Coordinates of C-alpha atoms and ligand atoms in Angstrom, one line a residue:
Chain A
M1 CA 0.0 0.0 0.0
K2 CA 1.2 3.5 -0.9
I3 CA 0.5 6.2 1.6
V4 CA 1.0 9.9 1.0
V5 CA 1.0 12.2 4.1
L6 CA 0.7 15.9 3.7
V7 CA 2.9 17.9 6.0
K8 CA 3.0 21.7 6.1
H9 CA 5.8 23.8 7.4
V10 CA 4.3 26.6 9.4
P11 CA 5.5 29.6 11.6
D12 CA 5.7 28.4 15.2
A13 CA 2.6 29.5 17.0
A14 CA 4.7 30.2 20.1
G15 CA 6.5 33.0 18.1
D16 CA 5.1 36.5 17.3
R17 CA 3.6 35.7 13.9
S18 CA 2.9 38.5 11.4
F19 CA 2.2 39.4 7.8
A20 CA 4.7 40.5 5.2
A21 CA 4.1 43.8 3.2
D22 CA 2.4 41.8 0.4
T23 CA -0.3 40.6 2.9
T24 CA 1.1 37.0 2.9
T25 CA 2.1 35.1 6.0
D26 CA 5.6 36.2 6.9
R27 CA 7.4 32.9 6.9
A28 CA 10.8 34.5 7.7
A29 CA 9.8 36.4 10.8
V30 CA 9.3 33.4 13.0
D31 CA 11.0 30.0 13.0
G32 CA 9.2 27.4 11.1
R33 CA 8.3 23.9 12.2
L34 CA 6.3 20.9 11.1
S35 CA 2.7 21.8 11.9
E36 CA 1.8 20.0 15.1
L37 CA -1.6 19.0 13.6
D38 CA 0.2 17.2 10.8
E39 CA 2.2 15.2 13.3
Y40 CA -1.0 13.4 14.0
A41 CA -1.3 12.5 10.3
V42 CA 2.3 11.2 10.4
E43 CA 1.6 9.1 13.4
Q44 CA -1.5 7.6 11.9
A45 CA 0.3 6.7 8.7
L46 CA 3.1 5.0 10.7
Q47 CA 0.5 3.0 12.7
V48 CA -1.3 1.9 9.6
V49 CA 2.0 0.5 8.3
E50 CA 2.9 -1.0 11.6
K51 CA -0.4 -2.7 12.0
S52 CA -0.6 -4.2 8.5
G53 CA 3.1 -5.0 8.3
E54 CA 3.4 -3.4 4.9
G55 CA 3.2 -0.1 3.2
E56 CA 5.3 2.8 1.9
I57 CA 5.0 6.3 3.3
T58 CA 5.9 9.4 1.2
Y59 CA 5.6 12.8 2.8
L60 CA 4.5 15.7 0.6
T61 CA 5.0 19.4 1.3
M62 CA 4.5 22.5 -0.7
G63 CA 6.4 25.6 0.5
P64 CA 9.6 27.6 0.3
E65 CA 13.1 26.2 0.8
A66 CA 12.7 25.9 4.6
A67 CA 9.7 23.6 4.2
S68 CA 12.1 20.7 3.6
E69 CA 12.6 20.8 7.4
A70 CA 9.0 19.6 7.8
L71 CA 9.9 16.6 5.6
R72 CA 13.0 15.8 7.6
K73 CA 11.1 16.0 10.9
A74 CA 8.4 13.7 9.6
L75 CA 11.1 11.3 8.2
S76 CA 12.8 11.2 11.5
M77 CA 9.6 9.9 13.0
G78 CA 9.5 7.1 10.4
G79 CA 8.4 6.6 6.8
D80 CA 10.3 6.3 3.5
A81 CA 10.6 9.3 1.3
G82 CA 9.8 13.0 0.8
V83 CA 8.6 15.2 -2.0
H84 CA 9.0 19.0 -1.8
V85 CA 7.1 21.1 -4.2
V86 CA 8.9 24.4 -4.4
D87 CA 8.6 27.2 -7.0
E88 CA 8.9 31.0 -6.8
A89 CA 5.5 31.3 -8.5
I90 CA 3.8 29.5 -5.7
H91 CA 4.4 32.3 -3.1
G92 CA 1.1 33.7 -1.8
S93 CA -1.1 30.9 -3.1
D94 CA -4.6 30.6 -1.6
A95 CA -6.2 27.3 -0.6
I96 CA -7.6 26.9 -4.1
A97 CA -4.2 27.0 -5.7
T98 CA -2.5 25.1 -2.9
S99 CA -5.0 22.2 -3.5
L100 CA -4.3 22.4 -7.3
V101 CA -0.6 22.0 -6.8
L102 CA -0.9 19.3 -4.1
A103 CA -3.5 17.4 -6.2
A104 CA -1.1 17.3 -9.1
A105 CA 1.7 16.0 -6.9
I106 CA -0.5 13.4 -5.3
S107 CA -1.7 12.2 -8.7
K108 CA 1.9 11.7 -9.7
L109 CA 2.6 9.6 -6.6
E110 CA -0.5 7.4 -7.2
P111 CA -1.2 6.5 -3.5
D112 CA -3.9 4.2 -2.1
L113 CA -4.3 6.4 0.9
V114 CA -3.7 10.1 1.5
I115 CA -3.6 11.4 5.1
C116 CA -3.8 15.1 6.0
G117 CA -3.9 17.0 9.2
M118 CA -7.2 18.6 10.3
A119 CA -6.0 22.1 9.7
S120 CA -2.8 24.0 9.2
T121 CA -1.9 26.0 12.3
D122 CA -1.1 29.1 10.3
G123 CA -4.0 29.4 7.8
T124 CA -6.4 27.3 10.0
M125 CA -8.9 27.0 7.2
S126 CA -9.3 23.3 7.3
V127 CA -10.4 23.1 3.7
V128 CA -7.5 21.7 1.7
P129 CA -8.4 18.0 2.4
A130 CA -12.0 18.4 1.1
M131 CA -10.6 20.4 -1.9
L132 CA -8.2 17.5 -2.6
S133 CA -11.0 15.0 -2.5
E134 CA -12.9 17.0 -5.1
R135 CA -9.8 17.6 -7.3
L136 CA -8.6 14.0 -7.2
G137 CA -12.1 12.5 -7.4
I138 CA -11.5 10.2 -4.5
T139 CA -13.5 9.7 -1.3
G140 CA -12.6 12.2 1.4
L141 CA -13.3 11.3 5.0
T142 CA -12.5 14.4 7.1
L143 CA -11.8 15.0 10.7
A144 CA -11.2 11.4 11.7
A145 CA -10.9 10.9 15.5
S146 CA -9.7 7.3 14.7
V147 CA -8.6 5.5 11.6
A148 CA -8.4 1.8 10.7
I149 CA -7.5 0.1 7.4
E150 CA -8.6 -3.4 6.6
G151 CA -9.1 -5.3 3.4
G152 CA -8.9 -2.4 1.1
Q153 CA -11.3 -0.4 3.2
V154 CA -10.8 2.6 5.4
T155 CA -13.0 3.1 8.5
I156 CA -13.0 6.3 10.5
R157 CA -14.9 7.7 13.5
R158 CA -16.0 11.2 13.2
D159 CA -17.3 13.0 16.3
S160 CA -19.8 15.9 16.1
D161 CA -21.8 17.6 18.8
E162 CA -24.8 15.4 18.0
A163 CA -23.2 12.0 17.4
S164 CA -20.2 9.9 17.0
T165 CA -20.4 8.4 13.5
T166 CA -18.5 5.5 12.0
I167 CA -17.9 5.7 8.2
T168 CA -16.4 3.2 5.8
A169 CA -15.1 3.6 2.2
S170 CA -13.0 1.7 -0.3
L171 CA -9.5 2.8 -1.1
P172 CA -8.2 4.9 -2.7
A173 CA -9.3 7.5 -0.2
L174 CA -8.2 10.6 1.6
V175 CA -8.5 11.1 5.3
S176 CA -7.8 14.1 7.5
V177 CA -7.2 13.3 11.2
T178 CA -7.8 15.3 14.3
D179 CA -5.7 15.6 17.5
Q180 CA -8.0 13.0 19.0
T181 CA -6.3 10.2 17.1
G182 CA -3.5 10.0 19.7
E183 CA -0.2 11.7 20.5
A184 CA 2.5 11.6 17.9
R185 CA 5.7 9.8 18.7
Y186 CA 9.0 11.7 19.3
P187 CA 11.8 11.0 16.8
S188 CA 14.4 8.7 18.3
F189 CA 18.1 9.5 17.8
K190 CA 18.3 6.6 15.4
G191 CA 15.3 8.0 13.6
I192 CA 16.9 11.4 13.2
M193 CA 20.1 9.8 11.8
A194 CA 18.2 7.5 9.4
A195 CA 16.1 10.5 8.1
K196 CA 19.2 12.1 6.8
K197 CA 19.7 9.3 4.3
K198 CA 16.1 9.0 3.2
P199 CA 15.4 10.3 -0.4
V200 CA 13.8 13.7 -0.8
E201 CA 12.8 14.9 -4.3
T202 CA 12.2 18.5 -5.2
W203 CA 9.5 19.2 -7.8
S204 CA 8.8 22.5 -9.6
L205 CA 5.5 23.6 -11.2
A206 CA 7.0 22.5 -14.5
D207 CA 7.5 19.0 -13.2
L208 CA 3.7 19.0 -12.4
G209 CA 2.7 20.6 -15.7
I210 CA 1.2 23.6 -13.9
E211 CA 1.3 27.1 -15.5
P212 CA 2.9 29.5 -13.0
A213 CA 0.1 32.1 -13.8
V214 CA -2.6 30.0 -12.2
V215 CA -1.0 29.9 -8.8
G216 CA 0.5 32.4 -6.4
L217 CA -0.7 35.7 -4.9
G218 CA -1.7 37.2 -8.3
A219 CA -4.0 34.3 -9.1
A220 CA -5.7 34.2 -5.7
W221 CA -9.5 34.2 -5.8
S222 CA -9.8 36.4 -2.8
V223 CA -7.9 39.5 -1.8
V224 CA -6.9 41.0 1.5
D225 CA -8.3 44.4 1.9
S226 CA -6.9 45.3 5.3
I227 CA -4.7 43.9 8.1
V228 CA -5.0 45.4 11.5
K229 CA -3.2 44.2 14.6
R230 CA -5.8 43.7 17.3
P231 CA -5.2 46.2 20.0
P232 CA -3.9 44.3 23.1
R233 CA -6.7 43.9 25.6
Q234 CA -6.5 46.6 28.3
A235 CA -5.0 45.1 31.4
G236 CA -7.9 44.6 33.8
T237 CA -8.1 44.3 37.6
V238 CA -6.4 41.3 39.2
I239 CA -7.0 40.8 42.9
P240 CA -5.7 38.2 45.3
D241 CA -8.4 36.2 47.0
G242 CA -8.4 37.3 50.6
G243 CA -11.4 35.1 51.4
D244 CA -14.0 37.2 49.5
G245 CA -12.7 36.7 46.0
G246 CA -16.0 35.2 44.9
V247 CA -18.0 38.1 46.3
Q248 CA -15.8 40.6 44.6
L249 CA -16.2 38.7 41.4
A250 CA -20.0 38.8 41.8
D251 CA -19.6 42.6 42.3
F252 CA -17.8 42.8 39.0
L253 CA -20.4 40.7 37.2
S254 CA -23.2 42.8 38.7
S255 CA -21.5 46.0 37.5
G256 CA -21.4 44.4 34.0
K257 CA -25.1 43.4 34.3
F258 CA -24.3 39.7 34.0
I259 CA -26.2 39.0 37.2
Chain B
M1 CA -31.7 42.2 -6.7
A2 CA -29.7 38.9 -6.9
E3 CA -30.4 36.1 -4.5
V4 CA -28.0 35.4 -1.7
L5 CA -28.1 31.8 -0.5
V6 CA -28.0 30.9 3.1
L7 CA -27.4 27.2 3.9
V8 CA -29.7 26.5 6.9
D9 CA -28.0 25.0 9.9
H10 CA -30.6 22.9 11.8
L11 CA -31.2 19.8 13.8
D12 CA -34.4 18.1 12.6
G13 CA -35.8 21.4 11.5
S14 CA -34.9 23.3 14.6
V15 CA -33.0 26.3 13.1
R16 CA -29.9 27.3 14.8
K17 CA -29.5 31.0 15.7
T18 CA -26.5 31.3 13.4
T19 CA -28.8 30.8 10.5
T20 CA -30.8 33.9 11.5
E21 CA -27.6 35.8 11.7
L22 CA -26.7 34.7 8.2
L23 CA -30.1 35.7 6.9
T24 CA -29.5 39.1 8.5
I25 CA -26.1 39.4 6.7
A26 CA -27.6 38.1 3.5
R27 CA -30.1 41.0 3.4
R28 CA -27.1 43.5 3.3
L29 CA -25.9 41.8 0.2
G30 CA -29.1 41.0 -1.8
E31 CA -32.3 39.0 -1.5
P32 CA -32.0 36.2 1.1
S33 CA -32.9 32.7 0.1
A34 CA -32.6 29.8 2.4
V35 CA -31.4 26.3 1.4
F36 CA -33.0 23.7 3.6
L37 CA -31.5 20.2 3.4
G38 CA -32.9 17.2 5.2
A39 CA -36.0 16.6 7.2
G40 CA -38.0 19.0 9.3
L41 CA -39.0 21.9 7.0
D42 CA -42.3 22.4 8.8
N43 CA -40.5 23.2 12.0
A44 CA -38.1 25.6 10.2
L45 CA -40.3 27.6 7.9
E46 CA -41.6 30.0 10.5
T47 CA -38.1 31.0 11.7
L48 CA -36.8 31.4 8.1
G49 CA -39.7 33.6 7.2
R50 CA -39.4 35.7 10.4
F51 CA -35.8 36.5 9.5
G52 CA -36.5 37.5 5.9
A53 CA -36.0 34.5 3.6
E54 CA -37.9 35.3 0.4
K55 CA -37.5 31.8 -0.8
V56 CA -36.7 28.4 0.7
Y57 CA -35.2 25.8 -1.5
V58 CA -35.8 22.4 -0.1
V59 CA -34.1 19.0 -0.6
A60 CA -35.6 16.4 1.7
D61 CA -34.0 13.3 0.0
A62 CA -32.8 10.4 2.2
E63 CA -29.3 10.9 0.7
I64 CA -28.9 14.1 2.7
D65 CA -28.7 12.5 6.1
G66 CA -27.8 9.0 4.9
Y67 CA -24.3 10.0 3.7
L68 CA -21.5 12.3 4.7
I69 CA -21.2 15.9 3.7
A70 CA -20.7 15.5 0.0
T71 CA -24.4 14.8 -0.8
K72 CA -25.2 18.2 0.9
T73 CA -22.7 19.8 -1.5
D74 CA -24.5 18.1 -4.5
A75 CA -27.8 19.6 -3.2
L76 CA -26.4 23.0 -2.6
L77 CA -24.8 23.2 -6.0
T78 CA -28.1 22.1 -7.7
V79 CA -29.7 25.1 -6.0
V80 CA -26.8 27.3 -7.1
A81 CA -27.3 26.3 -10.7
Q82 CA -31.0 27.2 -10.4
A83 CA -30.7 30.4 -8.5
S84 CA -27.5 32.0 -9.8
P85 CA -26.9 33.6 -6.5
S86 CA -24.5 36.6 -6.0
A87 CA -23.1 35.0 -2.8
I88 CA -23.4 31.9 -0.6
L89 CA -23.3 32.1 3.2
I90 CA -22.7 29.0 5.3
T91 CA -22.2 28.6 9.1
S92 CA -18.6 28.0 10.0
T93 CA -18.9 24.6 11.5
S94 CA -16.6 21.8 10.4
E95 CA -19.4 20.5 8.2
G96 CA -20.2 23.9 6.8
K97 CA -16.5 24.5 6.0
E98 CA -16.3 21.2 4.2
I99 CA -19.3 22.0 2.1
A100 CA -17.9 25.4 1.3
A101 CA -14.5 23.9 0.3
R102 CA -16.1 21.3 -2.0
A103 CA -18.4 23.9 -3.5
S104 CA -15.5 26.3 -4.2
I105 CA -13.7 23.7 -6.3
R106 CA -16.8 22.6 -8.2
L107 CA -17.9 26.1 -8.9
G108 CA -14.5 27.6 -9.4
S109 CA -15.2 30.2 -6.8
G110 CA -13.2 32.0 -4.2
I111 CA -13.8 31.1 -0.5
I112 CA -13.4 32.8 2.8
T113 CA -13.8 30.8 6.0
D114 CA -14.4 31.8 9.7
A115 CA -15.6 35.3 9.0
S116 CA -16.7 37.1 12.1
D117 CA -18.9 39.5 10.0
V118 CA -19.5 40.5 6.3
D119 CA -20.4 44.0 5.3
E120 CA -22.6 45.3 2.5
N121 CA -19.7 45.4 0.1
G122 CA -19.0 41.7 0.7
I123 CA -15.9 42.4 2.8
A124 CA -15.5 39.7 5.4
T125 CA -13.8 40.2 8.7
Q126 CA -11.5 37.4 10.0
S127 CA -9.2 36.8 12.9
A128 CA -5.7 35.5 12.2
F129 CA -2.8 34.1 14.3
A130 CA -4.8 33.2 17.4
A131 CA -7.0 36.3 17.0
S132 CA -4.0 38.7 17.2
Y133 CA -4.9 40.2 13.8
I134 CA -8.1 41.4 12.2
I135 CA -8.2 40.9 8.4
G136 CA -10.7 42.3 5.9
S137 CA -10.9 40.3 2.7
K138 CA -13.1 39.9 -0.3
V139 CA -13.7 37.1 -2.9
T140 CA -12.8 38.3 -6.3
H141 CA -13.5 35.3 -8.5
G142 CA -16.7 33.4 -9.0
T143 CA -19.7 33.3 -6.6
P144 CA -18.3 34.3 -3.2
I145 CA -18.6 31.5 -0.7
I146 CA -18.2 32.7 2.9
T147 CA -18.4 30.7 6.0
V148 CA -19.5 32.8 9.0
K149 CA -18.9 32.1 12.7
P150 CA -21.7 32.2 15.3
N151 CA -22.4 35.5 17.0
A152 CA -21.4 37.5 13.9
T153 CA -24.2 39.9 14.2
A154 CA -27.5 40.5 16.0
P155 CA -30.2 38.8 14.1
I156 CA -32.9 41.3 12.8
E157 CA -36.4 40.1 12.1
N158 CA -38.0 41.0 8.7
L159 CA -41.2 39.1 8.3
T160 CA -41.8 37.4 4.9
T161 CA -43.8 34.5 3.6
P162 CA -41.2 32.5 1.9
A163 CA -42.0 30.7 -1.4
V164 CA -41.1 27.0 -1.0
V165 CA -39.2 25.5 -4.0
Q166 CA -38.7 21.8 -4.1
V167 CA -35.4 20.9 -5.7
S168 CA -34.5 17.5 -7.3
V169 CA -30.9 16.5 -7.1
E170 CA -28.7 14.0 -8.8
Y171 CA -26.1 12.6 -6.5
G172 CA -22.6 12.0 -7.7
A173 CA -20.9 8.6 -7.3
L174 CA -18.2 10.2 -5.2
S175 CA -20.7 11.7 -2.8
T176 CA -22.3 8.3 -2.0
S177 CA -19.0 6.4 -1.9
A178 CA -18.6 6.4 1.9
R179 CA -21.1 4.4 4.0
I180 CA -22.2 5.4 7.5
T181 CA -22.1 2.1 9.4
D182 CA -22.9 3.3 12.9
V183 CA -24.3 6.4 14.6
A184 CA -24.0 6.8 18.3
P185 CA -25.9 9.9 19.4
R186 CA -24.5 12.0 22.2
A187 CA -26.2 12.9 25.4
K188 CA -27.6 16.5 25.5
S189 CA -26.6 18.7 28.4
G190 CA -29.7 20.9 28.4
R191 CA -27.3 23.9 28.6
P192 CA -27.0 26.6 25.9
D193 CA -25.0 25.7 22.8
L194 CA -21.3 26.4 23.5
T195 CA -20.7 28.5 20.3
E196 CA -23.9 30.5 20.7
A197 CA -24.0 31.0 24.4
A198 CA -23.9 34.6 25.8
I199 CA -21.8 33.3 28.8
V200 CA -19.3 30.5 28.8
V201 CA -17.8 29.1 32.0
S202 CA -14.7 27.0 31.4
G203 CA -12.5 24.7 33.4
G204 CA -9.0 23.6 32.8
R205 CA -6.3 21.3 34.4
G206 CA -6.8 23.3 37.6
V207 CA -10.2 21.7 38.0
G208 CA -8.2 18.5 38.9
G209 CA -10.6 15.8 37.8
A210 CA -14.1 15.0 36.4
E211 CA -15.7 15.6 39.8
G212 CA -14.2 19.1 39.9
F213 CA -16.4 20.0 37.0
T214 CA -19.5 19.9 39.1
V215 CA -18.2 23.2 40.6
I216 CA -17.9 24.6 37.0
E217 CA -21.3 23.3 36.0
A218 CA -23.0 24.8 39.1
L219 CA -21.6 28.3 38.3
A220 CA -22.6 27.8 34.6
D221 CA -26.2 26.9 35.7
A222 CA -26.4 29.9 38.0
L223 CA -25.5 32.2 35.1
G224 CA -27.5 30.3 32.4
A225 CA -24.2 29.6 30.7
A226 CA -22.6 27.0 28.6
V227 CA -19.7 24.9 29.9
G228 CA -16.3 24.8 28.2
A229 CA -13.0 23.0 28.8
S230 CA -9.4 23.4 28.0
R231 CA -7.7 20.7 26.0
A232 CA -5.8 19.5 29.0
A233 CA -9.2 18.9 30.8
A234 CA -10.7 17.3 27.7
D235 CA -7.7 15.1 27.0
A236 CA -7.7 13.9 30.6
G237 CA -11.3 12.7 30.0
W238 CA -12.7 15.1 32.7
Y239 CA -15.1 16.7 30.2
P240 CA -16.2 15.6 26.7
H241 CA -14.0 16.8 23.9
A242 CA -17.1 18.4 22.2
F243 CA -16.8 21.1 24.8
Q244 CA -13.2 21.9 24.2
V245 CA -12.5 25.6 23.5
G246 CA -9.5 26.6 21.4
Q247 CA -7.6 25.9 18.2
T248 CA -8.7 22.3 17.8
G249 CA -12.0 22.8 19.7
K250 CA -14.7 25.4 19.4
T251 CA -14.2 29.1 18.9
V252 CA -16.4 31.1 21.2
S253 CA -17.1 34.8 21.3
P254 CA -19.5 35.3 24.1
Q255 CA -20.4 38.4 26.1
L256 CA -18.6 36.9 29.1
Y257 CA -16.0 34.1 29.4
I258 CA -15.0 32.8 32.8
A259 CA -11.8 30.7 32.7
N260 CA -11.2 28.6 35.8
G261 CA -7.9 26.8 36.4
I262 CA -6.8 27.6 32.8
S263 CA -3.3 28.9 32.1
G264 CA -4.2 30.7 28.8
A265 CA -1.9 28.9 26.3
I266 CA -1.9 30.4 22.8
Q267 CA -4.0 27.6 21.4
H268 CA -6.7 28.1 24.1
R269 CA -6.6 31.9 23.5
A270 CA -7.2 31.3 19.8
G271 CA -10.7 30.0 20.7
M272 CA -11.8 32.7 23.3
Q273 CA -9.7 35.8 22.8
T274 CA -12.6 37.7 21.1
S275 CA -14.9 37.3 24.0
K276 CA -16.3 40.7 25.1
T277 CA -15.5 40.4 28.8
I278 CA -13.0 37.9 30.2
V279 CA -12.8 36.8 33.8
A280 CA -10.1 34.4 35.2
V281 CA -9.7 32.5 38.4
N282 CA -6.2 30.9 38.8
K283 CA -4.0 30.3 41.7
D284 CA -0.9 31.4 39.8
S285 CA -0.6 35.2 39.5
E286 CA 1.8 34.7 36.6
A287 CA -0.7 32.7 34.4
P288 CA -0.9 34.3 31.0
I289 CA -4.7 34.3 31.1
F290 CA -4.5 37.3 33.4
E291 CA -3.1 39.3 30.5
L292 CA -6.4 39.0 28.8
A293 CA -8.7 39.2 31.8
D294 CA -10.9 42.2 32.5
F295 CA -11.2 40.9 36.0
G296 CA -9.0 38.2 37.6
V297 CA -8.9 36.5 41.0
V298 CA -5.7 34.9 42.1
G299 CA -6.8 32.1 44.3
D300 CA -8.1 28.5 44.6
L301 CA -11.0 28.0 42.2
F302 CA -12.5 25.6 44.7
A303 CA -12.9 28.5 47.2
V304 CA -13.7 31.3 44.7
V305 CA -16.1 29.6 42.3
P306 CA -18.5 28.1 44.9
Q307 CA -18.6 31.5 46.7
L308 CA -19.4 33.2 43.5
T309 CA -22.1 30.7 42.7
E310 CA -23.7 31.2 46.1
E311 CA -23.4 35.0 45.8
I312 CA -25.2 34.9 42.5
G313 CA -28.0 32.8 44.0
K314 CA -28.4 35.4 46.8
R315 CA -28.4 38.4 44.5
K316 CA -31.0 36.8 42.2
G317 CA -33.0 36.4 45.4
Ligands
FAD401 C1 -1.7 21.9 17.9 C2 -2.2 22.2 19.3 C3 -3.6 22.4 19.4 C4 -4.1 22.7 20.7 N1 -5.4 23.0 20.8 C5 -5.9 23.4 22.0 C6 -7.3 23.8 22.1 O1 -8.1 23.7 21.2 N2 -7.7 24.2 23.4 C7 -6.9 24.2 24.5 O2 -7.4 24.6 25.5 N3 -5.6 23.8 24.4 C8 -5.1 23.4 23.2 N4 -3.8 23.0 23.1 C9 -3.0 22.8 24.3 C10 -2.5 24.1 24.9 O3 -1.2 24.3 24.4 C11 -2.3 23.9 26.5 O4 -1.6 22.8 26.7 C12 -3.7 23.8 27.2 O5 -4.6 24.8 26.8 C13 -3.5 23.8 28.7 O6 -4.7 23.6 29.4 P1 -4.9 24.2 30.8 O7 -4.7 25.7 30.8 O8 -6.1 23.7 31.4 O9 -3.7 23.5 31.7 P2 -2.4 24.1 32.3 O10 -1.6 24.9 31.3 O11 -1.7 23.0 33.0 O12 -2.9 25.2 33.3 C14 -3.6 24.8 34.5 C15 -3.8 26.1 35.3 O13 -4.6 25.8 36.4 C16 -4.1 26.6 37.5 N5 -4.6 25.9 38.7 C17 -4.3 24.6 39.2 N6 -5.0 24.3 40.3 C18 -5.8 25.4 40.5 C19 -6.8 25.7 41.5 N7 -7.1 24.8 42.5 N8 -7.4 26.8 41.5 C20 -7.1 27.7 40.5 N9 -6.2 27.5 39.5 C21 -5.6 26.4 39.6 C22 -2.6 26.5 37.3 O14 -2.0 27.6 38.0 C23 -2.5 26.6 35.8 O15 -2.3 28.0 35.4 C24 -3.2 22.7 21.8 C25 -1.9 22.4 21.7 C26 -1.4 22.2 20.4 C27 0.1 21.9 20.3
AMP402 N1 1.4 23.8 1.7 C1 1.0 22.6 2.1 N2 1.9 21.5 2.1 C2 1.5 20.3 2.5 N3 0.3 20.0 3.1 C3 -0.6 21.0 3.2 C4 -0.3 22.4 2.7 N4 -1.3 23.1 3.0 C5 -2.3 22.3 3.6 N5 -1.8 21.1 3.7 C6 -2.5 19.9 4.3 O1 -3.9 20.2 4.4 C7 -4.3 20.2 5.8 C8 -5.3 21.3 6.0 O2 -4.8 22.6 5.7 P1 -5.7 23.9 5.7 O3 -6.8 23.7 4.8 O4 -4.7 24.9 5.1 O5 -6.1 24.2 7.1 C9 -3.0 20.4 6.6 O6 -3.0 19.9 7.9 C10 -2.0 19.7 5.7 O7 -2.0 18.3 6.0

């Protein structure tokens, strides 16, 4: 079985993230990392292979030079190979163009199973997996809280506020996984060393047969009109509890007409 | 005036408040039409008419609830082909966002997700980077598809008698390719919906265990509030994951958010930072949550919270 896992390199949420002058996410201002939410996808792929005893995992990322770090991190957790789609023209792509590029790369890899994270931690749109399902014409099961593969079928559990639903589909299929699937493993020292020798290919738009004009900031189907830093919240009143903290809190709530 | 489609968010015909907000926004942009998928139209019609839907497109096929989200996309797109709307508004739930994503590819339209409002020019407001930025953006290609978060605007009534249009849909093979093999309904809490509630009372690791949440629930009930939890509390199994607030849980924007025993990590803040008033109870005076709080008490939540609950009871008389 061939598995492709999508991994995105994102600015670390712990840093002071910001936008560049061209309204795109400033990917140089803050150190990048493999999106934590894609680590869950990596973990599920590794578990699928461990449980079935067979399978080949390729990580796919689209992003600037530094995005290859996300591939190395994933490879240090396990898996076999990486593909990095990098091209100047991709800069500033919206989710529509991102899904176009990723779909072309996935088609080239011909996987049985594609696993994505639930959302990127920078864009947080949570739309790329569904867009890929449409573009690739394969079943997309999103926001899986658990994943199992058996006999050419994928079964997931999806939790909503109303119900917990079990869904089954035949492969090939695409799955996006939530942080409810279980903590991702830490790379071992051996894993980190082994990752250095695993093959990583770099593909350009030309390799995928995509015209540069259809991706990037200029081709985006929505435009940013304004970016304003939210004013920091005014520091409020913080009191130590001297035994009547609850009463003082009630006074505050009364003054705000909440009681 | 062109139609603006609002995809109705409902449970068996009971229309969620977010839909009335979307109908209100739709009126700024054009003529609101509701798209009602699934069973329960009779229950829904009055509300849709009260909030100004001129038309209600209805698809009641068994495929709607019998499959995952893609059949709803088929139905919505059939309506789009019929109505040629100038915009499509969908509630920003995980299901709504997926329908929007699929529709954007099939229609070749730009998409904006998680808008906190949309103005009469179609400019959507969004938060970015854990709500530290406010972005205004606009779809420039195709039929704008915008998913809007709950509490975006105050719903305004505008009485209409909607025309009901039955729509027949052909479902694609891809949309019916996944089978639902089991559905386990969840217990209802009887409290207000977390994302719609005016007040949210949350508990974190500081609550110490599942039993500790009775203190949180008691305060919530005294205030008529919804209960939330941090991921630490949800992961520990102290409170169901459905109530998690934050990046991988729900985004809430209530009038009042009370965080108890929650440190205020960036991923938690991402889900509650836009609350109007924030109150925190935490025994660590250095906890980052106090940077956001309009009012904070440094102390043991097991002393402060029950005292507050009791005091509310007294004042309500
Ligand atoms: C990709 C990713 C996504 C995430 N998504 C989310 C998310 O959606 N939501 C979320 O909440 N987190 C999320 N997290 C986790 C987040 O980083 C924090 O770990 C989490 O929010 C911490 O929860 P907490 O504040 O309850 O626990 P802690 O950080 O452990 O804080 C507990 C607080 O309780 C206080 N306390 C202890 N005892 C008492 C007492 N008796 N009285 C008063 N105060 C007391 C302590 O002083 C402390 O400040 C995510 C993390 C990652 C990496
Ligand atoms: N540039 C990218 N490279 C690789 N994977 C991506 C990229 N963008 C999005 N994804 C995948 O799609 C998921 C959802 O992303 P998003 O729709 O941007 O929130 C992520 O968790 C990734 O698995």
